[in-house]
PDB file of C-alpha atoms in Angstrom:
ATOM      1  CA  MET A  17     -93.537 194.557-181.031  1.00 55.00           C
ATOM      2  CA  LEU A  18     -94.452 192.249-183.917  1.00 57.00           C
ATOM      3  CA  ALA A  19     -94.215 189.318-181.517  1.00 57.00           C
ATOM      4  CA  MET A  20     -96.706 191.028-179.183  1.00 62.00           C
ATOM      5  CA  GLN A  21     -99.153 191.772-181.991  1.00 61.00           C
ATOM      6  CA  CYS A  22     -99.014 188.231-183.363  1.00 61.00           C
ATOM      7  CA  VAL A  23     -98.882 186.280-180.109  1.00 64.00           C
ATOM      8  CA  GLU A  24    -100.242 188.324-177.204  1.00 74.00           C
ATOM      9  CA  LYS A  25    -103.065 190.393-178.689  1.00 76.00           C
ATOM     10  CA  PRO A  26    -105.291 187.565-180.015  1.00 81.00           C
ATOM     11  CA  PHE A  27    -105.040 185.601-176.764  1.00 87.00           C
ATOM     12  CA  ALA A  28    -105.335 188.689-174.549  1.00 92.00           C
ATOM     13  CA  MET A  29    -108.503 189.965-176.183  1.00 93.00           C
ATOM     14  CA  ARG A  30    -110.108 186.523-176.262  1.00 94.00           C
ATOM     15  CA  LEU A  31    -109.311 185.996-172.593  1.00 95.00           C
ATOM     16  CA  ALA A  32    -110.507 189.500-171.665  1.00 96.00           C
ATOM     17  CA  GLY A  33    -113.804 188.826-173.432  1.00 96.00           C
ATOM     18  CA  ARG A  34    -114.298 185.644-171.450  1.00 96.00           C
ATOM     19  CA  VAL A  35    -113.314 187.401-168.214  1.00 96.00           C
ATOM     20  CA  GLU A  36    -115.899 190.125-168.879  1.00 95.00           C
ATOM     21  CA  ARG A  37    -118.707 187.672-169.709  1.00 96.00           C
ATOM     22  CA  LEU A  38    -118.104 185.551-166.609  1.00 96.00           C
ATOM     23  CA  GLU A  39    -117.165 188.531-164.366  1.00 95.00           C
ATOM     24  CA  LEU A  40    -113.936 186.861-163.280  1.00 96.00           C
ATOM     25  CA  GLY A  41    -111.147 188.543-161.309  1.00 97.00           C
ATOM     26  CA  LEU A  42    -110.929 191.348-158.773  1.00 97.00           C
ATOM     27  CA  VAL A  43    -112.477 194.292-160.588  1.00 97.00           C
ATOM     28  CA  PRO A  44    -116.047 192.935-160.950  1.00 96.00           C
ATOM     29  CA  LYS A  45    -116.037 192.297-157.204  1.00 95.00           C
ATOM     30  CA  LEU A  46    -114.722 195.771-156.326  1.00 95.00           C
ATOM     31  CA  ALA A  47    -116.572 198.063-158.751  1.00 95.00           C
ATOM     32  CA  ARG A  48    -120.017 198.167-160.308  1.00 92.00           C
ATOM     33  CA  SER A  49    -120.081 200.977-162.859  1.00 96.00           C
ATOM     34  CA  ARG A  50    -118.404 200.573-166.245  1.00 95.00           C
ATOM     35  CA  MET A  51    -116.203 203.642-165.734  1.00 97.00           C
ATOM     36  CA  ALA A  52    -115.072 202.538-162.274  1.00 97.00           C
ATOM     37  CA  ARG A  53    -114.191 199.109-163.642  1.00 97.00           C
ATOM     38  CA  LEU A  54    -112.234 200.679-166.503  1.00 97.00           C
ATOM     39  CA  LEU A  55    -110.199 202.944-164.218  1.00 98.00           C
ATOM     40  CA  LEU A  56    -109.516 200.245-161.649  1.00 98.00           C
ATOM     41  CA  SER A  57    -108.496 197.771-164.344  1.00 98.00           C
ATOM     42  CA  VAL A  58    -106.019 200.207-165.903  1.00 98.00           C
ATOM     43  CA  ILE A  59    -104.512 200.990-162.481  1.00 98.00           C
ATOM     44  CA  LEU A  60    -104.137 197.328-161.506  1.00 98.00           C
ATOM     45  CA  LEU A  61    -102.725 196.335-164.900  1.00 98.00           C
ATOM     46  CA  ASP A  62    -100.181 199.133-164.525  1.00 98.00           C
ATOM     47  CA  TYR A  63     -99.153 197.786-161.123  1.00 98.00           C
ATOM     48  CA  GLY A  64     -98.793 194.305-162.567  1.00 97.00           C
ATOM     49  CA  LEU A  65     -96.382 195.684-165.152  1.00 97.00           C
ATOM     50  CA  TYR A  66     -94.334 197.335-162.374  1.00 98.00           C
ATOM     51  CA  VAL A  67     -93.955 193.927-160.715  1.00 98.00           C
ATOM     52  CA  TRP A  68     -92.999 192.339-164.044  1.00 98.00           C
ATOM     53  CA  HIS A  69     -90.355 195.018-164.651  1.00 98.00           C
ATOM     54  CA  VAL A  70     -88.812 194.314-161.250  1.00 97.00           C
ATOM     55  CA  LEU A  71     -88.747 190.603-162.078  1.00 97.00           C
ATOM     56  CA  THR A  72     -86.962 191.252-165.389  1.00 97.00           C
ATOM     57  CA  HIS A  73     -84.115 192.750-163.358  1.00 95.00           C
ATOM     58  CA  LYS A  74     -84.098 190.259-160.496  1.00 94.00           C
ATOM     59  CA  VAL A  75     -84.657 186.903-162.234  1.00 95.00           C
ATOM     60  CA  PRO A  76     -81.437 185.998-164.126  1.00 93.00           C
ATOM     61  CA  VAL A  77     -83.085 184.376-167.159  1.00 93.00           C
ATOM     62  CA  LEU A  78     -85.412 187.364-167.597  1.00 96.00           C
ATOM     63  CA  TRP A  79     -82.568 189.854-167.163  1.00 95.00           C
ATOM     64  CA  ARG A  80     -80.613 188.151-169.965  1.00 94.00           C
ATOM     65  CA  PHE A  81     -83.348 189.230-172.379  1.00 96.00           C
ATOM     66  CA  HIS A  82     -84.200 192.578-170.754  1.00 96.00           C
ATOM     67  CA  LEU A  83     -80.492 193.447-170.930  1.00 95.00           C
ATOM     68  CA  VAL A  84     -80.955 194.125-174.654  1.00 95.00           C
ATOM     69  CA  HIS A  85     -83.182 197.070-173.753  1.00 96.00           C
ATOM     70  CA  HIS A  86     -80.608 198.481-171.326  1.00 95.00           C
ATOM     71  CA  VAL A  87     -77.473 198.270-173.476  1.00 94.00           C
ATOM     72  CA  ASP A  88     -78.650 201.143-175.695  1.00 93.00           C
ATOM     73  CA  LEU A  89     -76.056 203.906-175.326  1.00 91.00           C
ATOM     74  CA  ASP A  90     -78.343 206.798-176.311  1.00 89.00           C
ATOM     75  CA  LEU A  91     -81.639 207.073-174.504  1.00 90.00           C
ATOM     76  CA  ASP A  92     -84.335 208.336-176.867  1.00 92.00           C
ATOM     77  CA  ALA A  93     -87.752 207.316-178.193  1.00 92.00           C
ATOM     78  CA  SER A  94     -86.202 204.495-180.241  1.00 92.00           C
ATOM     79  CA  THR A  95     -85.172 202.830-176.963  1.00 94.00           C
ATOM     80  CA  ALA A  96     -88.886 202.436-176.216  1.00 93.00           C
ATOM     81  CA  VAL A  97     -89.163 199.750-178.906  1.00 91.00           C
ATOM     82  CA  ARG A  98     -85.743 198.194-178.328  1.00 92.00           C
ATOM     83  CA  PHE A  99     -86.793 194.940-176.703  1.00 94.00           C
ATOM     84  CA  HIS A 100     -85.660 191.424-177.516  1.00 94.00           C
ATOM     85  CA  PHE A 101     -88.441 189.336-179.057  1.00 92.00           C
ATOM     86  CA  GLY A 102     -87.626 186.664-176.466  1.00 94.00           C
ATOM     87  CA  GLU A 103     -88.539 189.032-173.650  1.00 95.00           C
ATOM     88  CA  MET A 104     -91.812 189.888-175.366  1.00 92.00           C
ATOM     89  CA  LEU A 105     -92.709 186.214-175.710  1.00 92.00           C
ATOM     90  CA  LEU A 106     -91.751 185.487-172.094  1.00 94.00           C
ATOM     91  CA  SER A 107     -94.024 188.304-170.938  1.00 95.00           C
ATOM     92  CA  VAL A 108     -97.158 186.908-172.618  1.00 94.00           C
ATOM     93  CA  PRO A 109     -98.111 184.415-169.844  1.00 95.00           C
ATOM     94  CA  TRP A 110     -97.639 187.177-167.263  1.00 96.00           C
ATOM     95  CA  ARG A 111     -99.866 189.592-169.159  1.00 95.00           C
ATOM     96  CA  LEU A 112    -102.555 186.969-169.625  1.00 96.00           C
ATOM     97  CA  ALA A 113    -102.396 186.178-165.909  1.00 97.00           C
ATOM     98  CA  GLN A 114    -102.778 189.912-165.183  1.00 97.00           C
ATOM     99  CA  ILE A 115    -105.967 190.085-167.235  1.00 97.00           C
ATOM    100  CA  LEU A 116    -107.403 187.056-165.463  1.00 97.00           C
ATOM    101  CA  VAL A 117    -106.501 188.138-161.926  1.00 98.00           C
ATOM    102  CA  VAL A 118    -107.513 191.766-162.451  1.00 98.00           C
ATOM    103  CA  GLY A 119    -110.697 190.886-164.325  1.00 97.00           C
ATOM    104  CA  ALA A 120    -110.006 193.343-167.140  1.00 97.00           C
ATOM    105  CA  SER A 121    -112.435 193.697-170.037  1.00 97.00           C
ATOM    106  CA  PRO A 122    -111.314 193.990-173.685  1.00 96.00           C
ATOM    107  CA  GLY A 123    -112.009 197.733-173.528  1.00 96.00           C
ATOM    108  CA  ALA A 124    -109.878 198.146-170.403  1.00 97.00           C
ATOM    109  CA  VAL A 125    -107.030 196.134-171.931  1.00 96.00           C
ATOM    110  CA  SER A 126    -107.153 198.239-175.091  1.00 95.00           C
ATOM    111  CA  VAL A 127    -107.137 201.529-173.141  1.00 97.00           C
ATOM    112  CA  TRP A 128    -104.258 200.320-170.948  1.00 96.00           C
ATOM    113  CA  GLN A 129    -102.174 199.181-173.917  1.00 94.00           C
ATOM    114  CA  THR A 130    -102.697 202.513-175.688  1.00 95.00           C
ATOM    115  CA  LEU A 131    -101.768 204.553-172.616  1.00 96.00           C
ATOM    116  CA  LEU A 132     -98.780 202.297-171.984  1.00 95.00           C
ATOM    117  CA  ARG A 133     -97.391 202.772-175.494  1.00 94.00           C
ATOM    118  CA  CYS A 134     -97.708 206.559-175.164  1.00 96.00           C
ATOM    119  CA  SER A 135     -96.082 206.520-171.720  1.00 97.00           C
ATOM    120  CA  ILE A 136     -93.151 204.345-172.826  1.00 96.00           C
ATOM    121  CA  LEU A 137     -92.444 206.546-175.837  1.00 96.00           C
ATOM    122  CA  PHE A 138     -92.616 209.639-173.629  1.00 97.00           C
ATOM    123  CA  HIS A 139     -90.382 208.577-170.754  1.00 96.00           C
ATOM    124  CA  HIS A 140     -87.743 207.049-173.021  1.00 96.00           C
ATOM    125  CA  SER A 141     -87.590 210.221-175.128  1.00 94.00           C
ATOM    126  CA  ASN A 142     -84.917 212.915-174.813  1.00 89.00           C
ATOM    127  CA  VAL A 143     -87.547 215.613-174.281  1.00 90.00           C
ATOM    128  CA  ARG A 144     -86.388 218.162-171.718  1.00 88.00           C
ATOM    129  CA  LEU A 145     -89.222 219.679-169.709  1.00 92.00           C
ATOM    130  CA  PRO A 146     -88.783 222.576-167.267  1.00 94.00           C
ATOM    131  CA  LEU A 147     -87.351 221.053-164.109  1.00 92.00           C
ATOM    132  CA  SER A 148     -90.118 222.293-161.813  1.00 94.00           C
ATOM    133  CA  LEU A 149     -92.828 220.955-164.137  1.00 96.00           C
ATOM    134  CA  GLU A 150     -91.181 217.583-164.535  1.00 95.00           C
ATOM    135  CA  ARG A 151     -90.621 217.235-160.794  1.00 95.00           C
ATOM    136  CA  LEU A 152     -94.339 217.795-160.279  1.00 96.00           C
ATOM    137  CA  LEU A 153     -95.265 215.334-163.035  1.00 97.00           C
ATOM    138  CA  SER A 154     -92.866 212.755-161.628  1.00 96.00           C
ATOM    139  CA  TYR A 155     -95.090 212.274-158.589  1.00 97.00           C
ATOM    140  CA  VAL A 156     -97.865 211.097-160.925  1.00 97.00           C
ATOM    141  CA  ILE A 157     -96.292 209.522-164.033  1.00 97.00           C
ATOM    142  CA  MET A 158     -92.921 208.234-165.173  1.00 97.00           C
ATOM    143  CA  THR A 159     -90.952 211.059-166.823  1.00 97.00           C
ATOM    144  CA  PRO A 160     -87.798 211.207-168.998  1.00 95.00           C
ATOM    145  CA  ARG A 161     -85.560 212.398-166.139  1.00 93.00           C
ATOM    146  CA  LEU A 162     -86.837 209.697-163.802  1.00 93.00           C
ATOM    147  CA  HIS A 163     -86.409 206.959-166.357  1.00 95.00           C
ATOM    148  CA  SER A 164     -82.973 208.140-167.500  1.00 94.00           C
ATOM    149  CA  THR A 165     -81.831 207.435-163.933  1.00 94.00           C
ATOM    150  CA  HIS A 166     -83.133 203.878-164.337  1.00 95.00           C
ATOM    151  CA  HIS A 167     -81.007 203.527-167.488  1.00 95.00           C
ATOM    152  CA  GLU A 168     -77.752 204.672-165.881  1.00 93.00           C
ATOM    153  CA  ALA A 169     -74.802 202.280-165.878  1.00 89.00           C
ATOM    154  CA  ARG A 170     -74.809 202.153-162.075  1.00 88.00           C
ATOM    155  CA  ILE A 171     -76.604 199.254-160.418  1.00 88.00           C
ATOM    156  CA  GLU A 172     -77.925 201.356-157.528  1.00 88.00           C
ATOM    157  CA  ASN A 173     -79.731 203.626-159.978  1.00 91.00           C
ATOM    158  CA  THR A 174     -80.773 200.914-162.419  1.00 92.00           C
ATOM    159  CA  ASN A 175     -82.626 199.313-159.509  1.00 93.00           C
ATOM    160  CA  SER A 176     -84.947 202.310-159.163  1.00 95.00           C
ATOM    161  CA  ASN A 177     -87.780 204.025-161.052  1.00 97.00           C
ATOM    162  CA  TRP A 178     -89.297 200.812-162.388  1.00 96.00           C
ATOM    163  CA  SER A 179     -92.775 202.203-163.061  1.00 98.00           C
ATOM    164  CA  SER A 180     -93.962 202.263-166.669  1.00 96.00           C
ATOM    165  CA  GLY A 181     -97.048 204.444-166.287  1.00 97.00           C
ATOM    166  CA  LEU A 182     -98.015 205.738-162.863  1.00 97.00           C
ATOM    167  CA  SER A 183     -95.031 206.528-160.625  1.00 97.00           C
ATOM    168  CA  ILE A 184     -97.013 205.788-157.460  1.00 97.00           C
ATOM    169  CA  TRP A 185     -95.646 202.243-157.470  1.00 98.00           C
ATOM    170  CA  ASP A 186     -92.058 203.465-157.028  1.00 98.00           C
ATOM    171  CA  LEU A 187     -93.197 205.913-154.358  1.00 98.00           C
ATOM    172  CA  MET A 188     -95.101 203.150-152.586  1.00 97.00           C
ATOM    173  CA  HIS A 189     -92.235 200.635-152.691  1.00 97.00           C
ATOM    174  CA  GLY A 190     -89.414 203.093-151.943  1.00 96.00           C
ATOM    175  CA  THR A 191     -87.814 202.718-155.381  1.00 97.00           C
ATOM    176  CA  TYR A 192     -88.517 206.298-156.519  1.00 97.00           C
ATOM    177  CA  LYS A 193     -85.268 208.219-157.075  1.00 95.00           C
ATOM    178  CA  TRP A 194     -85.241 211.841-158.225  1.00 92.00           C
ATOM    179  CA  GLN A 195     -81.846 213.260-159.068  1.00 82.00           C
ATOM    180  CA  PRO A 196     -80.000 214.817-161.987  1.00 69.00           C
ATOM    181  CA  ALA A 197     -79.204 211.948-164.350  1.00 63.00           C
ATOM    182  CA  GLN A 198     -75.612 210.802-164.592  1.00 69.00           C
ATOM    183  CA  ALA A 199     -73.732 209.470-167.627  1.00 66.00           C
ATOM    184  CA  PRO A 200     -72.941 206.979-168.955  1.00 85.00           C
ATOM    185  CA  ILE A 201     -76.214 205.424-169.999  1.00 90.00           C
ATOM    186  CA  GLY A 202     -76.322 201.680-170.554  1.00 91.00           C
ATOM    187  CA  VAL A 203     -74.604 198.713-168.924  1.00 92.00           C
ATOM    188  CA  PRO A 204     -70.911 198.871-167.911  1.00 90.00           C
ATOM    189  CA  ALA A 205     -69.852 195.708-169.738  1.00 88.00           C
ATOM    190  CA  PHE A 206     -71.404 196.894-173.010  1.00 89.00           C
ATOM    191  CA  GLN A 207     -70.151 200.414-173.635  1.00 88.00           C
ATOM    192  CA  GLN A 208     -68.881 200.016-177.214  1.00 88.00           C
ATOM    193  CA  VAL A 209     -70.962 200.723-180.318  1.00 88.00           C
ATOM    194  CA  ALA A 210     -70.297 197.184-181.552  1.00 86.00           C
ATOM    195  CA  ASP A 211     -71.954 195.861-178.396  1.00 81.00           C
ATOM    196  CA  VAL A 212     -75.303 197.388-179.309  1.00 86.00           C
ATOM    197  CA  ALA A 213     -75.486 196.467-183.010  1.00 89.00           C
ATOM    198  CA  LEU A 214     -78.622 194.544-183.988  1.00 87.00           C
ATOM    199  CA  PRO A 215     -76.963 191.153-184.734  1.00 89.00           C
ATOM    200  CA  ARG A 216     -75.126 191.243-181.394  1.00 89.00           C
ATOM    201  CA  CYS A 217     -78.270 192.188-179.482  1.00 92.00           C
ATOM    202  CA  ILE A 218     -80.238 189.295-180.981  1.00 92.00           C
ATOM    203  CA  LEU A 219     -77.611 186.838-179.740  1.00 92.00           C
ATOM    204  CA  LEU A 220     -76.799 188.633-176.492  1.00 91.00           C
ATOM    205  CA  PRO A 221     -79.142 186.644-174.192  1.00 93.00           C
ATOM    206  CA  PHE A 222     -77.473 183.419-175.298  1.00 90.00           C
ATOM    207  CA  GLU A 223     -73.839 184.521-174.874  1.00 84.00           C
ATOM    208  CA  PRO A 224     -71.624 183.581-171.892  1.00 76.00           C
ATOM    209  CA  GLU A 225     -72.007 185.910-168.927  1.00 68.00           C
ATOM    210  CA  PRO A 226     -69.462 188.779-168.952  1.00 62.00           C
ATOM    211  CA  GLY A 227     -69.639 188.994-165.149  1.00 55.00           C
ATOM    212  CA  THR A 228     -72.123 189.381-162.301  1.00 53.00           C
ATOM    213  CA  GLU A 229     -70.246 191.297-159.630  1.00 50.00           C
ATOM    214  CA  HIS A 230     -73.457 193.049-158.558  1.00 49.00           C
ATOM    215  CA  GLY A 231     -75.830 190.171-159.242  1.00 55.00           C
ATOM    216  CA  GLN A 232     -76.893 191.297-162.724  1.00 70.00           C
ATOM    217  CA  ILE A 233     -75.155 190.318-165.960  1.00 73.00           C
ATOM    218  CA  GLY A 234     -73.101 193.161-167.332  1.00 74.00           C
ATOM    219  CA  PHE A 235     -72.632 195.091-164.103  1.00 72.00           C
ATOM    220  CA  VAL A 236     -69.035 194.079-163.615  1.00 48.00           C
ATOM    221  CA  ARG A 237     -67.660 197.281-162.148  1.00 41.00           C
ATOM    222  CA  GLN A 238     -68.679 200.551-160.591  1.00 41.00           C
ATOM    223  CA  VAL A 239     -68.850 203.500-162.981  1.00 39.00           C
ATOM    224  CA  ALA A 240     -67.860 206.897-161.647  1.00 39.00           C
ATOM    225  CA  PRO A 241     -70.711 209.374-162.250  1.00 38.00           C
ATOM    226  CA  ARG A 242     -70.244 212.540-164.223  1.00 37.00           C
ATOM    227  CA  PRO A 243     -72.735 215.340-164.859  1.00 38.00           C
ATOM    228  CA  PHE A 244     -75.126 214.638-167.697  1.00 33.00           C
ATOM    229  CA  MET A 245     -78.136 216.881-167.259  1.00 35.00           C
ATOM    230  CA  GLN A 246     -79.527 219.114-164.574  1.00 34.00           C
TER     231      GLN A 246
END
């Protein structure tokens, strides 16, 4: 997070200011009112982050860094800030490109970043909402049950529920998966406490691959599901 504050924020806000002054990007061409531009910018920025999240799983060099987020063995709010600084730095050009293509103003970027932080803390938390309420919410936003499925140590479930804010992107792309979460959480090749210690996680992206049976580092075997929560 420190990397994002020091590297991304100054460039992002400066670029967003220039984009707003020159009316660059899609939003100025699609909306006229300030409120419409704000809403459309937040929605499009959220979609851009969905695409980035998919890429962090599908592009090997990006997955090496994103893996640090997934090896956490206990999914809770602390997981929301468990990202390798290398991944944060690699994401900066993408986020700047989003601002330029979308045509997001500094105000829109600030609103989106605030909502995103709240959403990430919420859906990584171990809060347990009534099932019927959460199922309803899951058609609008990413929820803890939905995202716990994404963090399962089974590749078919890890490759689902990629949205970070609005869940419409998973619904639209067919990657939405609602089901009772299954244990274990994490990545099969890294199921020991020593595997998730801070020093190991810092070096993890640079270590030899433990295996890529399913095309992603760390998924070296199938893990039999067992009930975790209903």
